[in-house]
Amino acid sequence: MAWENELGDKLFRENMQNVAPTGIIQYYNLVIQSGSGATITDVEGKQYIDLLGSASAANIGHNHPHLVEALQDQISKIVSYDCGYFTNPTSLKLGERLTKIAPGSRARKVSFGTSGSDANDGVIKFARAATGRQYIVSYEGAYHGSTFGALTAGACDTAMVHKVGPLVPGIVHVPYPDLYRHLKDETPHDIAQRYFAAFKRPFETYLPADEVACVLMEPIQGDAGIIKPPAEYVELVYQFCQDHGILFAVDEINQGLGRAGKMWSIEHFGIEPDLISTGKSLAGGLPLSAVIGNADVMDSLGTSAHVFTAGGNPLVAAASMAVLDVLEDGHLPEKSAKDGEYAKENFLKLMDKYEFIGDVRMFGLNGGIEIVKDRETKEPDNDAAAKIIFRAFQKGLILVKLNGNVLRFQPPLVITRDQLDQVFTTMDEVFADLEHGRIELPDELKNMVW
Ligand SMILES: Cc1ncc(COP(=O)(O)O)c(C=O)c1O
């Protein structure tokens, strides 16, 4: 067996016996003991550089001392209390802070939850309530989460909806612009226009615009493979929304909080959204999410229409205050932008060397590296991507893939230059191993799902 870590392997298998398969995205047998900054240590003491960043939930790095201290301090006061009934100074401060850091200058209010998924359900509820309209337009390729509303709004993998229907009615999907796989000789302008025409088609055929509550969009699609649409397209959609009284909502759960080189990924487009869903890194991966929206929109739902026992509780609120301190004081969005450029240069150098790298997309420390069979046809090579991440794991990098063939590069934003250099040296070795046919996948890894 190609596994090197016996204890990890044993514990991994034990976990598979107890936890329902739906909760496990199987890659390799890593079992984590501890983490610090951009590194993770497994149960056998082996250290890895974390290029997954806990699925973009560890933007400030693992166990940041400021976060740990804030948690310890809060624990000594009160761990949790249902804020739906009675709030506390920490949760109160966080509510105010979140209304201030949302992009733009509008008056905002916030609604807390415990997962990105419930935040997107919230977006659907608030949008419907505020407009009195039923339809939601979202995107093919989107991942919005696992609760019913979020699941229905997403559209990235049939396995997610298989056997669980019926889903939520009134959600329509339109295609998301792709600057990589496009028609021959198309410019970004052509692509923006073609996809905007596709966006409008439902409105011209079966979807009355005055019955649409909101468009929900990831400004950069994460799980689809880190895909950024042309700015012109986003502007056209936003203008269409303005013209028809449709709210414009953005899912910042994966791409927000510095990940994409700005505090919020929608800032790449200079647009002020009406509703924002956020989560993941918001409390350093602890269960906290929020819908932040225009005050009048957020006032549209009455008591208990969107409230959760643990939503915004004092402990996660303390964590979130600490996360926001670290992001702001450490200028992590700016660091992400700068280091993202450095990472892009390095991946492009590797692309010069290895034909199987079809595209390098990098927006902040936030990349999708396409592994293809042929640069001309751009045919995805899922098998090669699986081999790469397996060898990377053996060499001390935690790396997974998106959409079958796209390497996911989302390290904690605190990753150092030395660590980044180590990553690129290792990736070069991994790619060379692939090129020379030196990677054999263990049988059980031949069916990696994502
Ligand atoms: C863009 C996006 N939205 C929503 C979610 C769902 O968040 P959660 O898993 O916290 O429910 C995710 C999770 O990966 C995500 O990437």
mmCIF file with all atom_site columns, C-alpha atoms in Angstrom, residues 99 106-110 125-132 242 245-248 272-275 291-302:
data_model
loop_
_atom_site.group_PDB
_atom_site.id
_atom_site.type_symbol
_atom_site.label_atom_id
_atom_site.label_alt_id
_atom_site.label_comp_id
_atom_site.label_asym_id
_atom_site.label_entity_id
_atom_site.label_seq_id
_atom_site.pdbx_PDB_ins_code
_atom_site.Cartn_x
_atom_site.Cartn_y
_atom_site.Cartn_z
_atom_site.occupancy
_atom_site.B_iso_or_equiv
_atom_site.pdbx_formal_charge
_atom_site.auth_seq_id
_atom_site.auth_comp_id
_atom_site.auth_asym_id
_atom_site.auth_atom_id
_atom_site.pdbx_PDB_model_num
ATOM 1  C CA . THR A 1 99  ? -22.805 46.214 8.970   1.00 0.00 ? 99  THR A CA 1
ATOM 2  C CA . ARG A 1 106 ? -25.720 51.819 2.467   1.00 0.00 ? 106 ARG A CA 1
ATOM 3  C CA . ALA A 1 107 ? -27.403 51.288 5.836   1.00 0.00 ? 107 ALA A CA 1
ATOM 4  C CA . ARG A 1 108 ? -27.145 47.559 6.536   1.00 0.00 ? 108 ARG A CA 1
ATOM 5  C CA . LYS A 1 109 ? -28.450 45.015 9.001   1.00 0.00 ? 109 LYS A CA 1
ATOM 6  C CA . VAL A 1 110 ? -27.205 41.558 9.761   1.00 0.00 ? 110 VAL A CA 1
ATOM 7  C CA . LYS A 1 125 ? -36.076 34.237 2.331   1.00 0.00 ? 125 LYS A CA 1
ATOM 8  C CA . PHE A 1 126 ? -35.126 37.912 2.687   1.00 0.00 ? 126 PHE A CA 1
ATOM 9  C CA . ALA A 1 127 ? -35.240 38.484 -1.059  1.00 0.00 ? 127 ALA A CA 1
ATOM 10 C CA . ARG A 1 128 ? -38.668 36.902 -1.386  1.00 0.00 ? 128 ARG A CA 1
ATOM 11 C CA . ALA A 1 129 ? -40.037 38.751 1.630   1.00 0.00 ? 129 ALA A CA 1
ATOM 12 C CA . ALA A 1 130 ? -38.633 42.144 0.627   1.00 0.00 ? 130 ALA A CA 1
ATOM 13 C CA . THR A 1 131 ? -39.877 41.997 -2.961  1.00 0.00 ? 131 THR A CA 1
ATOM 14 C CA . GLY A 1 132 ? -43.021 39.910 -2.596  1.00 0.00 ? 132 GLY A CA 1
ATOM 15 C CA . GLN A 1 242 ? -31.614 47.596 -11.169 1.00 0.00 ? 242 GLN A CA 1
ATOM 16 C CA . GLY A 1 245 ? -36.433 45.890 -9.218  1.00 0.00 ? 245 GLY A CA 1
ATOM 17 C CA . ILE A 1 246 ? -34.530 42.618 -8.729  1.00 0.00 ? 246 ILE A CA 1
ATOM 18 C CA . LEU A 1 247 ? -32.190 42.384 -5.751  1.00 0.00 ? 247 LEU A CA 1
ATOM 19 C CA . PHE A 1 248 ? -28.550 41.523 -6.431  1.00 0.00 ? 248 PHE A CA 1
ATOM 20 C CA . GLU A 1 272 ? -22.757 47.335 -4.145  1.00 0.00 ? 272 GLU A CA 1
ATOM 21 C CA . PRO A 1 273 ? -24.831 44.205 -3.621  1.00 0.00 ? 273 PRO A CA 1
ATOM 22 C CA . ASP A 1 274 ? -28.175 44.305 -1.813  1.00 0.00 ? 274 ASP A CA 1
ATOM 23 C CA . LEU A 1 275 ? -27.493 41.086 0.081   1.00 0.00 ? 275 LEU A CA 1
ATOM 24 C CA . VAL A 1 291 ? -26.547 37.564 5.854   1.00 0.00 ? 291 VAL A CA 1
ATOM 25 C CA . ILE A 1 292 ? -25.671 41.236 5.565   1.00 0.00 ? 292 ILE A CA 1
ATOM 26 C CA . GLY A 1 293 ? -28.183 43.271 3.632   1.00 0.00 ? 293 GLY A CA 1
ATOM 27 C CA . ASN A 1 294 ? -29.807 46.606 2.991   1.00 0.00 ? 294 ASN A CA 1
ATOM 28 C CA . ALA A 1 295 ? -31.613 47.583 6.181   1.00 0.00 ? 295 ALA A CA 1
ATOM 29 C CA . ASP A 1 296 ? -35.024 47.773 4.474   1.00 0.00 ? 296 ASP A CA 1
ATOM 30 C CA . VAL A 1 297 ? -34.557 44.339 2.934   1.00 0.00 ? 297 VAL A CA 1
ATOM 31 C CA . MET A 1 298 ? -33.512 42.865 6.284   1.00 0.00 ? 298 MET A CA 1
ATOM 32 C CA . ASP A 1 299 ? -36.541 44.455 7.969   1.00 0.00 ? 299 ASP A CA 1
ATOM 33 C CA . SER A 1 300 ? -38.883 42.551 5.678   1.00 0.00 ? 300 SER A CA 1
ATOM 34 C CA . LEU A 1 301 ? -39.021 39.373 7.744   1.00 0.00 ? 301 LEU A CA 1
ATOM 35 C CA . GLY A 1 302 ? -40.751 39.249 11.112  1.00 0.00 ? 302 GLY A CA 1
#
